Tab-separated table of C-alpha atoms and ligand atoms in Angstrom:
chain	number	residue	atom	x	y	z
A	1	UNK	CA	-25.151	5.624	-7.386
A	2	UNK	CA	-28.529	4.038	-8.319
A	3	UNK	CA	-29.152	4.408	-11.890
A	4	UNK	CA	-32.355	2.638	-12.119
A	5	UNK	CA	-33.896	5.164	-9.740
A	6	UNK	CA	-32.862	7.855	-12.558
A	7	UNK	CA	-34.464	6.452	-15.465
A	8	UNK	CA	-35.130	9.946	-17.055
A	9	UNK	CA	-31.317	10.259	-17.266
A	10	UNK	CA	-30.899	7.380	-19.950
A	11	UNK	CA	-33.384	7.266	-22.613
A	12	UNK	CA	-33.113	3.819	-24.340
A	13	UNK	CA	-35.365	4.801	-27.163
A	14	UNK	CA	-33.040	7.779	-28.148
A	15	UNK	CA	-29.875	5.851	-27.756
A	16	UNK	CA	-28.472	4.048	-30.633
A	17	UNK	CA	-25.774	1.524	-30.707
A	18	UNK	CA	-22.349	2.695	-31.508
A	19	UNK	CA	-20.758	2.717	-34.559
A	20	UNK	CA	-16.857	2.222	-35.065
A	21	UNK	CA	-14.586	5.237	-35.913
A	22	UNK	CA	-10.894	4.977	-36.103
A	23	UNK	CA	-8.567	6.868	-33.949
A	24	UNK	CA	-4.812	6.715	-35.172
A	25	UNK	CA	-5.903	3.348	-36.961
A	26	UNK	CA	-7.670	1.797	-33.989
A	27	UNK	CA	-11.295	1.540	-34.256
A	28	UNK	CA	-13.345	2.630	-31.071
A	29	UNK	CA	-17.190	3.233	-30.424
A	30	UNK	CA	-17.644	6.523	-31.935
A	31	UNK	CA	-18.335	8.563	-28.951
A	32	UNK	CA	-14.752	8.532	-27.855
A	33	UNK	CA	-13.643	10.629	-30.753
A	34	UNK	CA	-15.034	13.927	-29.390
A	35	UNK	CA	-13.545	13.196	-25.925
A	36	UNK	CA	-10.186	12.133	-27.078
A	37	UNK	CA	-7.944	15.283	-26.535
A	38	UNK	CA	-9.391	15.520	-23.183
A	39	UNK	CA	-8.354	11.708	-22.717
A	40	UNK	CA	-4.804	12.468	-24.018
A	41	UNK	CA	-4.475	15.332	-21.531
A	42	UNK	CA	-5.083	13.029	-18.585
A	43	UNK	CA	-3.326	13.967	-15.603
A	44	UNK	CA	-1.844	10.598	-13.947
A	45	UNK	CA	-0.436	10.763	-10.455
A	46	UNK	CA	2.815	8.881	-9.608
A	47	UNK	CA	0.782	6.868	-7.111
A	48	UNK	CA	-1.807	5.976	-9.608
A	49	UNK	CA	-2.140	2.183	-10.432
A	50	UNK	CA	-3.513	1.289	-13.725
A	51	UNK	CA	-5.530	-1.977	-14.658
A	52	UNK	CA	-5.132	-2.419	-18.440
A	53	UNK	CA	-6.573	-5.424	-20.272
A	54	UNK	CA	-8.038	-6.095	-23.906
A	55	UNK	CA	-11.829	-6.107	-23.424
A	56	UNK	CA	-13.294	-9.378	-21.727
A	57	UNK	CA	-9.922	-10.529	-20.559
A	58	UNK	CA	-10.778	-10.568	-16.969
A	59	UNK	CA	-10.616	-6.527	-16.064
A	60	UNK	CA	-13.374	-6.992	-13.541
A	61	UNK	CA	-11.710	-10.078	-11.926
A	62	UNK	CA	-8.509	-8.386	-11.474
A	63	UNK	CA	-9.882	-4.978	-10.360
A	64	UNK	CA	-11.644	-6.674	-7.294
A	65	UNK	CA	-8.456	-8.488	-6.628
A	66	UNK	CA	-6.203	-5.235	-6.693
A	67	UNK	CA	-9.037	-3.478	-4.610
A	68	UNK	CA	-9.284	-6.517	-2.024
A	69	UNK	CA	-5.669	-6.574	-1.622
A	70	UNK	CA	-5.785	-2.587	-0.915
A	71	UNK	CA	-8.365	-3.094	1.643
A	72	UNK	CA	-6.383	-5.975	3.482
A	73	UNK	CA	-9.188	-8.504	2.348
A	74	UNK	CA	-12.120	-6.670	3.953
A	75	UNK	CA	-14.873	-7.147	1.494
A	76	UNK	CA	-17.391	-4.860	3.316
A	77	UNK	CA	-14.855	-2.032	2.707
A	78	UNK	CA	-14.775	-2.871	-1.194
A	79	UNK	CA	-18.561	-3.421	-1.539
A	80	UNK	CA	-19.316	0.355	-0.490
A	81	UNK	CA	-19.979	0.904	-4.165
A	82	UNK	CA	-19.916	-0.921	-7.623
A	83	UNK	CA	-16.621	-1.750	-9.182
A	84	UNK	CA	-17.050	0.922	-11.869
A	85	UNK	CA	-17.704	3.739	-9.462
A	86	UNK	CA	-14.585	2.435	-7.507
A	87	UNK	CA	-11.983	2.584	-10.252
A	88	UNK	CA	-12.768	4.866	-13.166
A	89	UNK	CA	-12.698	3.646	-16.680
A	90	UNK	CA	-10.460	6.419	-18.236
A	91	UNK	CA	-11.614	6.426	-21.855
A	92	UNK	CA	-15.286	6.057	-20.808
A	93	UNK	CA	-17.261	9.210	-22.351
A	94	UNK	CA	-19.793	10.875	-20.659
A	95	UNK	CA	-22.484	8.756	-22.247
A	96	UNK	CA	-24.252	7.067	-19.350
A	97	UNK	CA	-25.767	9.829	-17.324
A	98	UNK	CA	-25.496	10.647	-14.605
A	99	UNK	CA	-22.311	9.003	-14.501
A	100	UNK	CA	-19.544	11.473	-15.212
A	101	UNK	CA	-16.757	10.662	-17.975
A	102	UNK	CA	-13.989	8.459	-16.929
A	103	UNK	CA	-11.690	11.369	-16.727
A	104	UNK	CA	-14.101	13.579	-14.749
A	105	UNK	CA	-14.619	10.785	-12.241
A	106	UNK	CA	-10.552	10.130	-11.764
A	107	UNK	CA	-9.904	14.129	-11.661
A	108	UNK	CA	-12.149	13.987	-8.608
A	109	UNK	CA	-10.894	11.153	-6.882
A	110	UNK	CA	-8.293	11.230	-4.001
A	111	UNK	CA	-5.000	9.288	-4.090
A	112	UNK	CA	-4.153	6.479	-4.382
A	113	UNK	CA	-6.442	5.827	-7.361
A	114	UNK	CA	-6.969	2.604	-9.102
A	115	UNK	CA	-7.676	3.125	-12.958
A	116	UNK	CA	-9.085	0.933	-15.645
A	117	UNK	CA	-8.387	1.173	-19.423
A	118	UNK	CA	-8.665	-1.188	-22.547
A	119	UNK	CA	-6.198	1.276	-24.441
A	120	UNK	CA	-3.699	-0.224	-26.742
A	121	UNK	CA	-0.126	0.701	-25.341
A	122	UNK	CA	0.658	3.397	-27.949
A	123	UNK	CA	-2.392	5.345	-27.280
A	124	UNK	CA	-2.239	5.382	-23.490
A	125	UNK	CA	-2.026	9.217	-22.337
A	126	UNK	CA	1.499	10.108	-21.997
A	127	UNK	CA	1.414	11.212	-18.310
A	128	UNK	CA	1.269	7.386	-17.294
A	129	UNK	CA	4.628	6.977	-18.959
A	130	UNK	CA	6.087	10.316	-17.449
A	131	UNK	CA	4.737	9.543	-14.044
A	132	UNK	CA	6.255	5.967	-14.366
A	133	UNK	CA	2.944	4.759	-12.668
A	134	UNK	CA	2.809	1.113	-12.121
A	135	UNK	CA	0.483	-0.883	-14.384
A	136	UNK	CA	-1.352	-4.403	-14.307
A	137	UNK	CA	-2.067	-5.981	-17.754
A	138	UNK	CA	-4.103	-9.045	-17.876
A	139	UNK	CA	-4.098	-11.278	-21.176
A	140	UNK	CA	-6.399	-13.891	-22.105
A	141	UNK	CA	-6.319	-16.496	-24.893
A	142	UNK	CA	-7.680	-15.084	-28.302
A	143	UNK	CA	-10.285	-17.971	-28.443
A	144	UNK	CA	-12.221	-17.504	-24.843
A	145	UNK	CA	-11.457	-13.719	-25.209
A	146	UNK	CA	-13.318	-13.305	-28.304
A	147	UNK	CA	-16.147	-15.549	-27.329
A	148	UNK	CA	-16.580	-13.499	-24.265
A	149	UNK	CA	-16.528	-10.421	-26.512
A	150	UNK	CA	-19.075	-11.537	-28.765
A	151	UNK	CA	-21.608	-12.245	-25.961
A	152	UNK	CA	-20.681	-8.977	-24.269
A	153	UNK	CA	-21.731	-7.127	-27.671
A	154	UNK	CA	-25.061	-8.764	-27.404
A	155	UNK	CA	-25.717	-7.323	-23.695
A	156	UNK	CA	-24.014	-3.879	-24.035
A	157	UNK	CA	-25.869	-1.098	-25.768
A	158	UNK	CA	-22.749	0.919	-25.847
A	159	UNK	CA	-21.162	-1.546	-28.407
A	160	UNK	CA	-21.748	-1.889	-32.057
A	161	UNK	CA	-24.136	-4.711	-33.444
A	162	UNK	CA	-21.946	-7.717	-33.491
A	163	UNK	CA	-23.406	-9.523	-36.501
A	164	UNK	CA	-23.461	-13.264	-36.338
A	165	UNK	CA	-20.605	-15.480	-34.908
A	166	UNK	CA	-18.838	-16.023	-37.871
A	167	UNK	CA	-18.757	-12.408	-38.867
A	168	UNK	CA	-17.611	-11.405	-35.475
A	169	UNK	CA	-14.821	-13.961	-35.490
A	170	UNK	CA	-13.638	-12.439	-38.876
A	171	UNK	CA	-13.863	-8.899	-37.576
A	172	UNK	CA	-11.856	-9.994	-34.455
A	173	UNK	CA	-8.956	-11.546	-36.672
A	174	UNK	CA	-8.964	-8.424	-38.832
A	175	UNK	CA	-8.712	-6.016	-35.749
A	176	UNK	CA	-12.056	-4.359	-37.230
A	177	UNK	CA	-13.611	-4.360	-33.742
A	178	UNK	CA	-13.823	-1.967	-30.873
A	179	UNK	CA	-10.400	-1.373	-29.204
A	180	UNK	CA	-8.626	-2.914	-32.306
A	181	UNK	CA	-6.396	-5.843	-32.934
A	182	UNK	CA	-6.177	-8.369	-29.881
A	183	UNK	CA	-3.038	-9.512	-31.456
A	184	UNK	CA	-0.965	-6.040	-31.360
A	185	UNK	CA	-2.646	-5.222	-27.958
A	186	UNK	CA	-1.459	-8.299	-26.001
A	187	UNK	CA	2.007	-8.104	-28.026
A	188	UNK	CA	2.767	-4.482	-27.683
A	189	UNK	CA	1.991	-4.477	-23.813
A	190	UNK	CA	3.993	-7.434	-23.407
A	191	UNK	CA	6.850	-5.476	-25.115
A	192	UNK	CA	6.319	-2.477	-22.982
A	193	UNK	CA	7.111	-4.304	-19.719
A	194	UNK	CA	10.567	-4.333	-20.713
A	195	UNK	CA	10.894	-0.649	-20.205
A	196	UNK	CA	8.041	0.162	-17.701
A	197	UNK	CA	6.898	-1.368	-14.372
A	198	UNK	CA	4.293	-3.402	-15.686
A	199	UNK	CA	2.924	-6.672	-14.281
A	200	UNK	CA	1.847	-8.843	-17.099
A	201	UNK	CA	-0.511	-11.604	-16.024
A	202	UNK	CA	-2.503	-14.286	-18.007
A	203	UNK	CA	-6.183	-15.231	-17.228
A	204	UNK	CA	-5.407	-18.905	-17.627
A	205	UNK	CA	-2.744	-18.723	-14.755
A	206	UNK	CA	-5.084	-16.765	-12.372
A	207	UNK	CA	-7.598	-19.504	-12.847
A	208	UNK	CA	-5.151	-22.397	-12.472
A	209	UNK	CA	-3.677	-20.904	-9.355
A	210	UNK	CA	-5.472	-17.975	-7.881
A	211	UNK	CA	-3.427	-17.625	-4.505
A	212	UNK	CA	-0.133	-17.445	-6.475
A	213	UNK	CA	-1.164	-14.771	-8.764
A	214	UNK	CA	-2.836	-12.760	-5.980
A	215	UNK	CA	0.543	-12.990	-4.258
A	216	UNK	CA	2.393	-11.507	-7.192
A	217	UNK	CA	-0.245	-8.834	-7.378
A	218	UNK	CA	0.105	-7.768	-3.861
A	219	UNK	CA	3.887	-7.911	-4.204
A	220	UNK	CA	4.044	-5.635	-7.178
A	221	UNK	CA	1.833	-3.138	-5.259
A	222	UNK	CA	4.388	-3.533	-2.340
A	223	UNK	CA	2.215	-5.191	0.093
A	224	UNK	CA	2.668	-8.166	2.216
A	225	UNK	CA	-0.501	-10.638	2.626
A	226	UNK	CA	-0.822	-12.690	5.926
A	227	UNK	CA	-2.126	-15.959	4.908
A	228	UNK	CA	-5.825	-15.275	6.354
A	229	UNK	CA	-5.917	-12.170	4.221
A	230	UNK	CA	-5.065	-14.105	1.241
A	231	UNK	CA	-7.449	-16.912	2.017
A	232	UNK	CA	-10.136	-14.152	2.115
A	233	UNK	CA	-9.204	-12.705	-1.286
A	234	UNK	CA	-9.062	-16.012	-2.993
A	235	UNK	CA	-12.493	-16.882	-1.522
A	236	UNK	CA	-14.169	-13.567	-2.467
A	237	UNK	CA	-12.838	-13.193	-5.864
A	238	UNK	CA	-13.786	-16.763	-7.038
A	239	UNK	CA	-16.113	-16.614	-10.017
A	240	UNK	CA	-19.261	-17.824	-7.888
A	241	UNK	CA	-18.511	-15.264	-5.309
A	242	UNK	CA	-18.341	-12.246	-7.774
A	243	UNK	CA	-21.342	-13.540	-9.853
A	244	UNK	CA	-23.340	-13.191	-6.807
A	245	UNK	CA	-21.942	-9.966	-5.544
A	246	UNK	CA	-24.213	-7.001	-6.903
A	247	UNK	CA	-20.861	-4.475	-6.332
A	248	UNK	CA	-19.199	-6.630	-9.152
A	249	UNK	CA	-21.688	-8.193	-11.262
A	250	UNK	CA	-22.935	-5.014	-13.058
A	251	UNK	CA	-26.340	-5.655	-12.031
A	252	UNK	CA	-26.448	-2.524	-10.719
A	253	UNK	CA	-26.550	-0.822	-14.253
A	254	UNK	CA	-29.996	-0.690	-15.778
A	255	UNK	CA	-30.869	-3.421	-18.568
A	256	UNK	CA	-31.330	-0.637	-20.912
A	257	UNK	CA	-27.538	-0.328	-21.023
A	258	UNK	CA	-26.394	-3.755	-20.030
A	259	UNK	CA	-29.271	-6.382	-20.808
A	260	UNK	CA	-28.215	-9.452	-18.805
A	261	UNK	CA	-31.597	-11.320	-19.517
A	262	UNK	CA	-29.636	-11.826	-22.842
A	263	UNK	CA	-26.644	-13.354	-21.071
A	264	UNK	CA	-24.880	-12.739	-17.675
A	265	UNK	CA	-21.882	-10.496	-17.352
A	266	UNK	CA	-20.427	-13.007	-15.193
A	267	UNK	CA	-21.206	-15.705	-17.763
A	268	UNK	CA	-18.987	-18.865	-17.653
A	269	UNK	CA	-15.725	-17.774	-16.296
A	270	UNK	CA	-13.458	-20.645	-17.261
A	271	UNK	CA	-10.819	-21.605	-19.660
A	272	UNK	CA	-11.866	-23.514	-22.713
A	273	UNK	CA	-15.491	-22.345	-23.237
A	274	UNK	CA	-14.471	-21.479	-27.123
A	275	UNK	CA	-14.839	-25.286	-27.739
A	276	UNK	CA	-18.637	-24.807	-27.716
A	277	UNK	CA	-18.350	-22.159	-30.433
A	278	UNK	CA	-15.779	-22.659	-32.706
A	279	UNK	CA	-15.662	-25.124	-35.715
A	280	UNK	CA	-12.715	-26.835	-36.221
A	281	UNK	CA	-11.742	-24.812	-39.327
A	282	UNK	CA	-12.007	-21.565	-37.116
A	283	UNK	CA	-10.028	-23.111	-34.462
A	284	UNK	CA	-7.280	-24.115	-37.027
A	285	UNK	CA	-7.237	-20.657	-38.672
A	286	UNK	CA	-7.235	-18.615	-35.439
A	287	UNK	CA	-4.246	-21.131	-34.419
A	288	UNK	CA	-2.655	-20.010	-37.495
A	289	UNK	CA	-3.198	-16.318	-37.087
A	290	UNK	CA	-1.945	-16.380	-33.516
A	291	UNK	CA	1.314	-18.186	-34.697
A	292	UNK	CA	2.250	-15.670	-37.350
A	293	UNK	CA	1.085	-12.590	-35.784
A	294	UNK	CA	2.874	-13.481	-32.147
A	295	UNK	CA	5.848	-15.148	-33.690
A	296	UNK	CA	9.076	-13.989	-32.149
A	297	UNK	CA	7.293	-12.362	-29.193
A	298	UNK	CA	7.706	-14.960	-26.356
A	299	UNK	CA	4.352	-14.931	-25.607
A	300	UNK	CA	2.356	-18.161	-24.999
A	301	UNK	CA	-1.192	-18.460	-24.620
A	302	UNK	CA	-3.037	-21.800	-22.996
A	303	UNK	CA	-6.504	-22.305	-24.349
A	304	UNK	CA	-7.172	-25.250	-21.981
A	305	UNK	CA	-5.901	-26.186	-18.339
U	401	LIG	P1	-16.691	-15.201	-19.889
U	401	LIG	O1	-17.559	-14.200	-20.865
U	401	LIG	O2	-15.994	-16.119	-20.589
U	401	LIG	O3	-17.567	-15.637	-18.705
U	401	LIG	P2	-13.952	-8.535	-18.327
U	401	LIG	O4	-13.982	-7.932	-16.964
U	401	LIG	O5	-12.770	-7.840	-18.782
U	401	LIG	O6	-15.140	-7.797	-18.999
U	401	LIG	O7	-14.155	-9.872	-18.452
U	401	LIG	C1	-15.114	-10.545	-18.471
U	401	LIG	C2	-14.896	-11.994	-18.375
U	401	LIG	O8	-14.006	-12.220	-17.234
U	401	LIG	C3	-16.090	-12.949	-18.333
U	401	LIG	O9	-15.769	-14.138	-18.960
U	401	LIG	C4	-16.344	-13.125	-17.012
U	401	LIG	O10	-17.148	-14.403	-16.635
U	401	LIG	C5	-14.695	-13.590	-16.369
U	401	LIG	N1	-14.679	-13.210	-15.104
U	401	LIG	C6	-15.032	-12.306	-14.300
U	401	LIG	N2	-14.938	-12.554	-12.831
U	401	LIG	C7	-14.138	-13.750	-13.082
U	401	LIG	C8	-13.459	-14.481	-11.990
U	401	LIG	N3	-13.710	-14.026	-10.675
U	401	LIG	N4	-13.116	-15.615	-12.204
U	401	LIG	C9	-13.145	-16.130	-13.588
U	401	LIG	N5	-13.431	-15.412	-14.727
U	401	LIG	C10	-14.084	-14.154	-14.353
């Protein structure tokens, strides 16, 4: 769907940036509130595969990997439409017309579906647990995650104003940003994998050895990847390939929604970019909070490779 060709459907002048409203103690962009009951009644199907992440942890990357695995490494087959049309973002309210809400989009889609969500584990619609759907979760270290989220707030008109970097970091640490506490998110999803079919991956591992992590994903999906297909997938899901691909780089969204002249969606794609943003004091503060809030979880994040 070419949104640029239908500018009348989205009026940037009347579009105000979101404010945050809490749902069960977790802040979300306010539009989600009136959509909540519909979302909670979402009808998952047993063969759905859900991709879940904290925002900016590498969602688009794992989405493209999963899609390429499902299509046997054939980029042409994946490239029939932008990634957000291939995989409904289930909690997306119907704010970007003519795009339907994530729930409507998913309801119309034939099985097997691949779905995307950023919901914390306790707020996932219950049917995903009832149907025992497979879930792939990707976690990224807090420092790179918050930097990426900060830039995203600048370019996405669907997010609240971020304030300056110091303020944004404070709000991130306090969990007072959209989709809530990163610490709770990564920790509670980690604990959930002991009672549900969840493949828990790390952005840093994907960066270090993409082929190995792609194999894990394929195995989880119950598929075998011949070496030639694996090579294709590694090549087409590299950062530079996805940055150049209009079907994965979000350039198909109008700048009135996502202004990539401010910062590209595919921004850096590395481990350790946080070093260019954090002061020494901020880095130590976040290390301390991570150590405290993740203590005893068994979770360990790498902030450099
Ligand atoms: P940066 O802002 O640090 O560059 P999401 O898809 O969850 O919104 O995450 C976006 C982040 O993942 C961005 O991080 C983006 O550059 C990075 N990313 C997207 N595709 C990638 C890829 N193929 N390899 C590495 N990083 C990727």
